[in-house]
Coordinates of C-alpha atoms in Angstrom, one line a residue:
M1 CA -92.6 69.9 33.6
R2 CA -94.7 72.9 34.4
A3 CA -96.2 74.9 31.5
V4 CA -98.7 77.6 30.8
T5 CA -101.8 76.1 29.2
W6 CA -104.9 77.5 27.6
Q7 CA -108.0 76.5 29.5
G8 CA -110.7 78.6 27.9
R9 CA -111.6 82.2 27.1
R10 CA -109.7 84.5 29.5
K11 CA -108.4 81.5 31.4
V12 CA -104.9 80.0 31.5
G13 CA -103.4 77.6 34.0
V14 CA -100.0 76.3 35.0
D15 CA -100.1 72.6 34.7
E16 CA -97.8 69.6 35.0
V17 CA -97.3 68.2 31.4
P18 CA -95.0 65.6 29.9
D19 CA -91.4 66.7 29.3
P20 CA -90.7 67.2 25.6
S21 CA -88.3 64.8 23.8
I22 CA -86.4 64.7 20.5
Q23 CA -88.7 63.5 17.8
E24 CA -86.7 64.4 14.6
P25 CA -83.0 64.6 13.8
T26 CA -83.3 68.4 13.5
D27 CA -84.9 68.9 17.0
A28 CA -83.4 70.3 20.1
I29 CA -84.6 70.5 23.7
V30 CA -84.1 73.9 25.4
R31 CA -84.4 74.5 29.2
I32 CA -86.2 77.8 29.3
T33 CA -84.7 80.6 31.5
S34 CA -87.0 83.5 30.4
T35 CA -90.2 83.6 28.4
A36 CA -92.3 86.6 27.6
I37 CA -96.0 87.2 27.2
C38 CA -96.7 88.8 23.8
G39 CA -99.5 91.1 22.9
S40 CA -100.6 88.5 20.4
D41 CA -100.9 86.0 23.2
L42 CA -103.9 88.1 24.3
H43 CA -105.6 87.3 21.1
L44 CA -105.5 83.6 22.2
Y45 CA -106.7 84.7 25.7
E46 CA -109.6 86.6 24.2
I47 CA -110.5 85.8 20.6
F48 CA -108.9 82.7 19.0
G49 CA -110.3 80.1 21.3
P50 CA -112.0 78.2 18.4
F51 CA -108.6 77.3 17.1
L52 CA -107.2 76.0 20.5
D53 CA -107.7 72.9 22.5
K54 CA -107.8 72.9 26.3
G55 CA -104.3 72.1 27.5
D56 CA -102.4 73.7 24.5
I57 CA -99.1 75.1 25.7
L58 CA -98.8 78.9 25.0
G59 CA -95.9 81.2 24.4
H60 CA -93.5 82.1 21.6
E61 CA -90.9 84.4 23.1
P62 CA -88.5 82.1 24.9
M63 CA -84.7 81.7 25.5
G64 CA -82.7 79.3 27.5
I65 CA -80.0 76.7 27.6
V66 CA -79.7 73.8 25.1
E67 CA -80.1 70.5 26.9
E68 CA -80.1 68.0 24.0
V69 CA -79.8 68.1 20.2
G70 CA -80.8 65.7 17.4
T71 CA -78.2 64.0 15.2
D72 CA -78.6 66.6 12.3
V73 CA -78.1 69.6 14.5
Q74 CA -74.5 70.9 14.2
N75 CA -74.8 74.7 14.9
I76 CA -75.6 74.4 18.6
V77 CA -74.6 72.0 21.4
P78 CA -75.7 71.2 24.9
G79 CA -74.8 74.1 27.2
D80 CA -75.2 76.8 24.5
R81 CA -77.4 79.9 25.4
V82 CA -80.0 80.5 22.7
V83 CA -83.0 82.6 21.8
V84 CA -85.7 80.8 20.0
P85 CA -87.5 82.8 17.2
F86 CA -91.3 82.6 17.2
N87 CA -91.5 81.3 13.7
I88 CA -90.3 77.8 12.8
S89 CA -88.3 77.8 9.5
C90 CA -85.9 75.5 7.7
G91 CA -83.4 78.0 6.3
S92 CA -83.1 76.3 3.0
C93 CA -86.4 76.5 1.0
F94 CA -87.2 79.1 -1.6
M95 CA -89.0 81.4 0.9
C96 CA -86.3 81.3 3.5
A97 CA -83.7 82.1 0.8
Q98 CA -85.7 85.2 0.0
G99 CA -85.6 86.3 3.7
L100 CA -89.3 85.3 4.1
Q101 CA -88.8 82.8 7.0
S102 CA -92.4 83.4 8.1
Q103 CA -93.5 81.8 4.9
C104 CA -91.2 78.8 5.1
E105 CA -92.3 76.2 2.6
T106 CA -91.1 73.3 4.8
T107 CA -93.3 74.3 7.8
Q108 CA -96.2 76.0 6.1
V109 CA -99.5 74.8 7.6
R110 CA -101.0 73.9 4.2
E111 CA -104.2 72.3 5.6
R112 CA -105.1 75.8 7.0
G113 CA -103.7 77.8 4.1
T114 CA -101.3 79.7 6.4
G115 CA -97.6 80.4 6.6
A116 CA -94.8 78.9 8.6
A117 CA -95.6 77.1 11.8
L118 CA -95.4 79.2 15.0
F119 CA -94.7 78.2 18.6
G120 CA -97.8 78.1 20.8
Y121 CA -100.1 79.7 18.3
T122 CA -103.3 77.7 17.5
K123 CA -104.2 75.1 14.9
L124 CA -103.9 77.9 12.3
Y125 CA -100.1 77.7 12.7
G126 CA -99.5 74.1 13.5
Q127 CA -100.5 73.8 17.1
V128 CA -96.8 73.5 18.1
P129 CA -96.4 73.4 21.9
G130 CA -95.1 76.8 23.1
G131 CA -92.3 78.3 25.2
Q132 CA -94.1 79.4 28.4
A133 CA -92.8 76.2 30.0
E134 CA -89.8 74.8 31.8
Y135 CA -88.6 73.0 28.6
L136 CA -89.3 73.4 24.9
R137 CA -88.9 71.1 21.9
V138 CA -87.5 73.2 19.1
P139 CA -88.1 71.8 15.6
M140 CA -85.7 73.0 12.8
A141 CA -83.0 73.6 15.4
H142 CA -80.3 73.2 12.8
Y143 CA -81.4 76.7 11.7
G144 CA -83.7 78.5 14.1
P145 CA -82.1 79.0 17.5
I146 CA -79.9 82.1 17.8
K147 CA -76.8 81.5 19.9
V148 CA -76.0 84.4 22.2
P149 CA -73.0 85.1 24.5
E150 CA -72.9 84.4 28.2
G151 CA -72.7 87.4 30.5
P152 CA -75.5 89.9 30.0
P153 CA -78.8 89.2 31.6
D154 CA -81.5 87.5 29.6
D155 CA -83.3 90.8 28.8
R156 CA -80.4 91.9 26.6
F157 CA -81.3 89.1 24.1
L158 CA -84.7 87.8 24.9
F159 CA -86.6 90.2 22.6
L160 CA -84.8 88.8 19.6
S161 CA -87.5 86.1 19.8
D162 CA -90.2 88.5 18.5
V163 CA -90.3 92.1 19.7
L164 CA -87.1 93.4 18.2
P165 CA -87.4 91.8 14.7
T166 CA -91.1 92.6 14.5
A167 CA -90.5 96.2 15.3
W168 CA -87.5 96.3 13.0
Q169 CA -89.6 94.9 10.1
A170 CA -92.4 97.4 10.9
V171 CA -90.0 100.3 10.5
E172 CA -88.3 98.8 7.5
Y173 CA -91.6 98.3 5.8
A174 CA -92.7 101.9 6.7
A175 CA -89.7 103.1 4.6
V176 CA -89.5 106.4 6.5
P177 CA -87.1 108.7 4.7
K178 CA -84.1 110.1 6.6
G179 CA -85.4 113.0 8.7
G180 CA -89.0 112.0 7.7
S181 CA -92.1 111.7 9.9
L182 CA -93.7 108.6 11.3
V183 CA -96.9 108.0 13.3
V184 CA -97.0 104.8 15.4
L185 CA -100.6 103.8 16.3
G186 CA -100.5 101.7 19.5
L187 CA -97.7 101.8 22.0
G188 CA -97.8 98.3 23.4
P189 CA -94.5 96.3 23.2
I190 CA -94.3 96.4 19.4
G191 CA -95.3 100.0 19.0
D192 CA -93.0 101.1 21.8
M193 CA -90.0 99.3 20.2
S194 CA -91.0 100.6 16.8
V195 CA -90.6 104.1 18.1
R196 CA -87.2 103.4 19.4
V197 CA -86.0 101.6 16.2
A198 CA -87.4 104.4 14.0
L199 CA -85.5 107.1 16.0
Q200 CA -82.4 105.0 16.0
Q201 CA -82.6 104.6 12.2
G202 CA -82.9 108.3 11.6
A203 CA -86.5 109.3 11.5
G204 CA -86.8 113.0 12.1
H205 CA -90.1 113.1 13.9
V206 CA -91.9 110.1 15.5
I207 CA -95.5 110.6 16.9
G208 CA -96.8 107.9 19.2
V209 CA -100.6 107.5 19.7
D210 CA -102.2 105.5 22.5
L211 CA -104.6 105.9 25.4
V212 CA -102.6 104.4 28.3
P213 CA -100.6 107.1 30.1
E214 CA -97.7 104.7 31.1
R215 CA -97.2 103.7 27.5
L216 CA -97.3 107.3 26.3
E217 CA -94.7 108.3 28.9
R218 CA -92.3 105.5 27.8
A219 CA -92.4 106.7 24.2
R220 CA -92.0 110.3 25.3
A221 CA -88.9 109.3 27.3
F222 CA -87.3 108.0 24.1
G223 CA -87.9 111.2 22.1
A224 CA -91.3 110.7 20.5
T225 CA -94.1 113.3 20.5
V226 CA -97.1 111.6 22.1
L227 CA -100.8 112.1 21.8
N228 CA -103.5 110.6 24.0
V229 CA -106.3 109.6 21.7
E230 CA -108.8 110.1 24.5
E231 CA -107.7 113.7 25.0
C232 CA -107.6 114.8 21.4
E233 CA -110.7 116.5 20.1
D234 CA -109.3 116.3 16.5
L235 CA -106.5 113.7 16.3
L236 CA -106.3 114.0 12.5
G237 CA -106.0 117.8 12.7
E238 CA -103.4 117.7 15.4
I239 CA -101.2 115.3 13.5
R240 CA -101.5 117.2 10.3
D241 CA -100.5 120.4 12.2
L242 CA -97.3 118.5 13.3
T243 CA -96.5 117.3 9.8
D244 CA -96.7 120.4 7.6
G245 CA -100.4 120.0 7.0
R246 CA -100.1 117.0 4.8
G247 CA -99.8 114.0 7.2
P248 CA -96.8 111.8 8.1
D249 CA -94.6 110.1 5.5
A250 CA -95.6 106.7 7.1
V251 CA -97.9 105.2 9.6
I252 CA -97.3 102.0 11.5
D253 CA -100.5 100.2 12.7
A254 CA -99.3 98.4 15.8
V255 CA -102.8 97.9 17.1
G256 CA -104.4 95.3 14.9
M257 CA -107.7 93.6 15.6
E258 CA -108.1 94.7 19.2
S259 CA -108.7 98.4 18.6
H260 CA -110.8 99.9 21.4
V261 CA -113.4 101.8 19.3
A262 CA -115.0 99.6 16.8
P263 CA -118.3 98.1 18.0
A264 CA -119.1 96.0 14.9
G265 CA -115.9 94.1 15.1
K266 CA -116.2 93.7 18.8
M267 CA -119.7 92.2 18.4
A268 CA -118.3 89.7 15.8
Q269 CA -115.5 88.7 18.1
Q270 CA -117.9 88.2 21.0
M271 CA -120.2 86.1 18.8
A272 CA -117.3 83.9 17.9
A273 CA -116.6 83.4 21.6
L274 CA -120.1 82.3 22.3
V275 CA -120.9 79.8 19.6
P276 CA -119.6 76.2 19.3
N277 CA -116.0 76.0 18.2
K278 CA -116.7 74.4 14.8
V279 CA -119.2 77.3 14.0
A280 CA -116.8 79.9 15.4
E281 CA -113.9 78.6 13.3
K282 CA -116.0 79.2 10.1
L283 CA -117.1 82.6 11.4
M284 CA -113.6 83.7 12.0
E285 CA -112.1 82.2 8.8
R286 CA -114.8 83.5 6.5
A287 CA -116.3 86.7 8.2
G288 CA -114.8 90.0 9.0
V289 CA -114.1 89.8 12.8
D290 CA -111.6 92.7 13.1
R291 CA -112.0 96.1 14.7
L292 CA -110.6 98.2 11.9
S293 CA -110.5 101.7 13.5
A294 CA -106.7 101.8 13.7
L295 CA -106.3 100.7 10.1
H296 CA -108.9 103.3 8.9
L297 CA -107.2 106.0 11.0
A298 CA -103.8 105.0 9.4
L299 CA -105.3 105.5 5.9
E300 CA -106.7 108.9 6.9
L301 CA -103.5 110.1 8.6
V302 CA -100.8 109.1 6.1
R303 CA -99.8 111.7 3.5
R304 CA -100.6 111.1 -0.2
G305 CA -98.0 108.8 -1.7
G306 CA -97.0 107.7 1.8
T307 CA -96.6 104.2 3.3
I308 CA -98.6 102.2 5.8
S309 CA -96.8 99.4 7.7
I310 CA -99.3 96.9 9.3
I311 CA -97.7 94.9 12.1
G312 CA -100.7 94.6 14.4
V313 CA -102.4 91.2 13.9
Y314 CA -105.6 91.0 11.9
G315 CA -107.7 87.8 11.6
G316 CA -110.8 88.5 9.5
M317 CA -111.3 87.3 5.9
T318 CA -113.9 89.8 4.7
D319 CA -113.0 93.0 6.5
P320 CA -114.2 96.1 4.6
V321 CA -111.1 98.1 3.5
P322 CA -111.6 101.5 1.9
M323 CA -110.0 100.8 -1.4
M324 CA -111.0 104.1 -2.9
T325 CA -109.0 105.9 -0.3
L326 CA -106.0 103.6 -0.8
F327 CA -106.1 104.2 -4.5
D328 CA -106.8 107.9 -4.5
K329 CA -104.1 108.7 -2.0
Q330 CA -101.6 106.4 -3.8
V331 CA -100.8 104.7 -0.5
Q332 CA -98.4 101.8 -0.3
A333 CA -99.0 99.1 2.3
R334 CA -96.8 96.4 3.6
M335 CA -97.5 93.9 6.3
G336 CA -96.9 90.4 7.6
Q337 CA -95.4 88.2 10.3
A338 CA -91.9 89.2 11.1
N339 CA -89.1 87.2 9.4
V340 CA -86.9 86.9 12.5
R341 CA -83.8 85.6 10.9
R342 CA -83.9 88.2 8.1
W343 CA -83.2 91.1 10.5
L344 CA -80.7 89.4 12.8
D345 CA -77.5 90.9 11.3
D346 CA -79.0 94.4 11.5
I347 CA -80.1 94.1 15.2
M348 CA -77.2 92.1 16.8
P349 CA -74.6 94.9 16.7
L350 CA -77.0 97.1 18.8
L351 CA -77.1 94.4 21.5
S352 CA -73.4 93.4 21.5
G353 CA -71.7 96.4 23.1
S354 CA -71.8 98.1 26.5
E355 CA -74.4 100.6 25.2
D356 CA -78.1 99.9 25.1
P357 CA -79.4 102.2 22.4
L358 CA -82.8 100.5 22.2
G359 CA -83.3 100.2 25.9
V360 CA -83.8 96.5 25.9
D361 CA -82.2 96.0 29.4
S362 CA -85.1 97.9 31.0
F363 CA -87.8 97.1 28.4
A364 CA -89.7 94.6 30.6
T365 CA -92.0 96.2 33.1
H366 CA -92.6 93.1 35.1
R367 CA -90.7 89.9 35.9
L368 CA -92.8 87.2 37.5
S369 CA -92.6 83.5 38.2
L370 CA -94.1 81.1 35.6
D371 CA -96.6 80.1 38.4
D372 CA -97.9 83.7 38.3
A373 CA -98.9 83.4 34.6
P374 CA -102.7 83.5 35.2
A375 CA -102.4 86.8 37.1
A376 CA -99.9 88.1 34.6
Y377 CA -102.3 87.5 31.6
E378 CA -105.1 89.1 33.5
M379 CA -103.0 92.2 34.4
F380 CA -101.7 92.5 30.8
Q381 CA -105.1 92.2 29.3
A382 CA -106.5 94.9 31.6
K383 CA -103.4 97.1 31.1
R384 CA -103.0 97.4 34.9
D385 CA -100.0 98.4 37.0
G386 CA -98.2 99.8 34.0
A387 CA -97.9 96.4 32.4
V388 CA -96.3 96.8 28.9
K389 CA -94.0 93.8 28.8
I390 CA -94.2 90.8 31.2
V391 CA -91.4 88.2 31.4
L392 CA -92.0 84.9 33.1
E393 CA -89.2 82.9 34.8
P394 CA -89.8 79.1 35.0

C-alpha cells in the first residue's frame, strides 16, 4: 500500500509499504477514505525527529471502511463506515471508566512514562503506524472506532477523529460561564473549531487572536471578535478594553510550542534538530524546548480567578512557568490530550441532522491526493494559500 512516511526534518515521502494485517483478536483493518493533516503533525515535521525513525507512517485523523476484524471485535463488521480516534484506548480500564481515554492503562507507553498510545506519533506514544495511508491496522477496535452513517460526505464526520473532541474539551476545560468571555490564542484548526464550539455552547463574547489573515477571517465569519497580533500595539490593553477592564473569564492556548515570538525556545528546538538523535532525545525530554510566549500571554490576559485551558502541544520538561502570577491571580489551569470517546455523545447530535452548526462540511480548506502529501505538509507549515485544514484522499 501507499503511505506517508517521515524521512527527516521537514521531509516526508509517499512510499510503498507492506499492507497491515490482523495481529491481535481486538484488531481491525480499515481502508482509509479520508485522512487529515493535523497541526501537531507539523511538530513531527519540524521538532520531534529524535523520536522518529525513517519510514515511520504518519497521521492520526483517519476514517474509512472496515475491511476485516479480529475474533474479539463485535461492535463493527466489514463494510461499516468508521472514524478512528487518534488515541488508542481499551474502554474498560480505570482511566477509560473515568472518561480519561488518553490515559488508558492498557495502552500507556510506560517505558516512556507517557499516556495512551497514539496513531502515527513517535516512540513517545508507541510508534504505532499512522493513518495517512491506504489501509490502517486499528488496535483496540472492539472499542475505539466510531461507526457513522452512510450518506453525508466524509467531512461531516472526519473531524471526530481529533479536531472536534479536542476543541470540545478545550472549551469544556475553559469553563466559560454562560454569556461570559473567552480569548482563543491561535486560530489554526483547533483554535478555529474552539471558537465555533464556544459560541455554540453559549459564550457571550469570543475573541480570536492570530497573525494569519485567512484564519482571522474564518473566526470573524463565525461571530468572533478578531485581533491580529502583528497589528496591535497593546494587545493586552485592547483585550482588557473588550472585557470590562479585567480580562476574559477564560483563555484557550491553542498555540503550544510553536509560538512565533520566543527566541530562546526556538534556539533549543533548532539545537535538538542538529545534534544526534540520542542526544536530542535527552535534550527534549529533560530540557525546556518550548516557546512559551502564548502561555505567558494567556496568564497575563485571563482575569483574576479565571481559567486557562491549554490544548496546544508542549514538549519541554523544564519550561519556566511564572508560578507567582498563577498563584497571585488565583488562576485555574486544565490541559491534556483530548479524550475522544468522552465527548462523543455531546458532539454527535450536532452532526446528525441537516443543519451544520459547527461548519464541519466546509471546514477543510484543501482536499488533495495522498500522493500530494509532501507538498501539503510544506504548504501547511508555511501557512500558504489559506491552508488551515488539509484532507488527503488515498
